[in-house]
């Protein structure tokens, strides 16, 4: 959100922030490593951490606000656009109590309409095997129940039924080892060719992506749509084993996928990764060296 700081890291980049054809400031996306990976990915991430509309944004031409970036997204949004998961998540976290608006195309948008858009596309289509679509639906339910009504009662009930169906599907396609992969929407677990949970490369990456995302959005989901607890326990235990077997270089190369898994484990412990690590570091500071050695020997 600060062009000067951004340029220190990406000196050859035209900038993370750019003016669109209407002269409004927007975030560059899907144009390489120096841009946001997905449409409105940055907006959604910053909405999740609690940024407000007045947060200052420094461009190469002067100062604006985070609110203007959001307004640009709202004006450019189309229900039929290719990537919409993070746009909908950002709007869900930022717009209420406002529940409807008109796009630059003249289309009236409501959260009921957005929920229907998320549910109408076939699973597992969408980024990360469709799991960000489900996460956006759950965010809608949480805001509707805990902040202010944004959904009609029939749509809220339809979302709950949809998530219940997804949960039942996950019970059918969970592998015996505890993971899910890109075939999580199939009729049964995919065959692992005898390599079990030790498989590496893209196969292991896909399993971490799918299992980590599922555990993460399940942690936010209403308990009424959860699968049996033993399903979640098997998945969490597999995630820990899978990440432990990765080389540090692999984690650094594909850390984004593992962050969903790590965050899910923290959420199920009713904490955050930062809070969890802080408690571990604080404990290490007060633990006598002899005790540390005894623990290591044990």
Coordinates of N, CA and C in Angstrom, one line a residue, residues 177-180 195-212 215 233-248 250-251 254 257-259 261-262 265:
X177 N -5.6 -42.4 4.7 CA -4.6 -41.7 5.5 C -5.0 -40.4 6.1
X178 N -6.2 -39.8 5.6 CA -6.7 -38.6 6.2 C -6.8 -37.4 5.3
X179 N -6.1 -37.5 4.1 CA -6.1 -36.3 3.3 C -7.2 -36.3 2.2
X180 N -7.4 -35.2 1.6 CA -8.2 -35.0 0.3 C -7.2 -34.5 -0.7
X195 N 1.8 -45.6 -3.1 CA 2.8 -44.7 -2.5 C 2.3 -44.1 -1.2
X196 N 1.0 -44.2 -1.0 CA 0.5 -43.7 0.3 C 0.8 -42.2 0.6
X197 N 1.0 -41.9 1.8 CA 1.1 -40.5 2.2 C 2.6 -40.0 1.9
X198 N 3.5 -40.9 1.5 CA 4.8 -40.5 1.2 C 5.0 -39.8 -0.1
X199 N 4.0 -39.8 -1.0 CA 4.1 -39.3 -2.3 C 4.6 -37.8 -2.2
X200 N 5.4 -37.4 -3.2 CA 6.0 -36.1 -3.1 C 5.6 -35.3 -4.4
X201 N 6.2 -34.1 -4.6 CA 6.0 -33.3 -5.8 C 4.6 -32.8 -5.8
X202 N 4.0 -32.7 -7.1 CA 2.7 -32.1 -7.3 C 1.6 -32.8 -6.5
X203 N 1.7 -34.1 -6.4 CA 0.7 -34.9 -5.8 C 0.6 -34.5 -4.3
X204 N 1.7 -34.4 -3.6 CA 1.7 -34.0 -2.2 C 1.3 -32.6 -2.1
X205 N 1.7 -31.7 -3.0 CA 1.3 -30.3 -3.0 C -0.3 -30.2 -3.1
X206 N -0.9 -31.0 -4.0 CA -2.3 -30.9 -4.2 C -3.0 -31.4 -2.9
X207 N -2.5 -32.4 -2.3 CA -3.1 -32.9 -1.1 C -3.0 -31.9 0.1
X208 N -1.9 -31.2 0.2 CA -1.8 -30.2 1.2 C -2.7 -29.0 0.9
X209 N -2.8 -28.6 -0.4 CA -3.7 -27.6 -0.7 C -5.1 -27.9 -0.4
X210 N -5.6 -29.0 -0.8 CA -7.0 -29.4 -0.6 C -7.3 -29.6 0.9
X211 N -6.5 -30.4 1.6 CA -6.7 -30.7 3.0 C -6.6 -29.5 3.9
X212 N -5.6 -28.7 3.6 CA -5.4 -27.5 4.4 C -6.6 -26.5 4.2
X215 N -9.8 -27.9 6.1 CA -9.7 -27.7 7.5 C -9.8 -26.3 7.9
X233 N -10.1 -35.0 12.6 CA -8.9 -35.4 13.4 C -7.9 -36.1 12.4
X234 N -8.4 -37.0 11.6 CA -7.6 -37.7 10.6 C -6.9 -36.7 9.7
X235 N -7.7 -35.8 9.2 CA -7.2 -34.8 8.3 C -6.1 -33.9 9.0
X236 N -6.3 -33.5 10.2 CA -5.3 -32.7 10.9 C -4.0 -33.5 11.2
X237 N -4.2 -34.7 11.6 CA -3.0 -35.5 11.8 C -2.2 -35.7 10.5
X238 N -2.9 -35.9 9.4 CA -2.2 -36.1 8.1 C -1.4 -34.8 7.8
X239 N -2.1 -33.7 7.9 CA -1.4 -32.4 7.6 C -0.1 -32.2 8.3
X240 N -0.1 -32.5 9.6 CA 1.1 -32.4 10.4 C 2.2 -33.3 9.9
X241 N 1.9 -34.6 9.6 CA 2.9 -35.5 9.1 C 3.4 -35.1 7.7
X242 N 2.5 -34.6 6.9 CA 2.9 -34.2 5.5 C 3.8 -33.0 5.6
X243 N 3.6 -32.0 6.4 CA 4.4 -30.9 6.4 C 5.8 -31.2 7.0
X244 N 5.8 -32.1 8.0 CA 7.0 -32.5 8.7 C 7.9 -33.2 7.7
X245 N 7.4 -33.9 6.7 CA 8.3 -34.7 5.8 C 8.8 -33.8 4.7
X246 N 8.4 -32.5 4.6 CA 8.9 -31.7 3.6 C 10.2 -31.1 3.9
X247 N 11.1 -31.0 2.9 CA 12.3 -30.3 3.1 C 12.1 -28.8 3.3
X248 N 13.0 -28.1 4.0 CA 12.8 -26.7 4.2 C 12.7 -26.0 2.9
X250 N 11.4 -27.0 0.1 CA 10.1 -27.2 -0.4 C 9.1 -26.3 0.2
X251 N 9.2 -26.1 1.5 CA 8.3 -25.2 2.2 C 8.5 -23.8 1.8
X254 N 7.0 -23.4 -1.7 CA 5.5 -23.5 -1.8 C 4.8 -23.1 -0.5
X257 N 0.9 -22.6 0.0 CA -0.1 -23.7 0.2 C -0.1 -24.2 1.7
X258 N 1.1 -24.2 2.3 CA 1.2 -24.7 3.6 C 0.6 -23.8 4.6
X259 N 0.5 -22.5 4.3 CA 0.0 -21.5 5.3 C -1.5 -21.8 5.6
X261 N -2.9 -24.7 5.7 CA -2.9 -25.9 6.7 C -2.4 -25.4 8.1
X262 N -1.4 -24.6 8.1 CA -0.9 -24.1 9.4 C -2.0 -23.3 10.1
X265 N -4.8 -25.3 11.7 CA -4.5 -26.0 12.9 C -4.5 -25.0 14.1

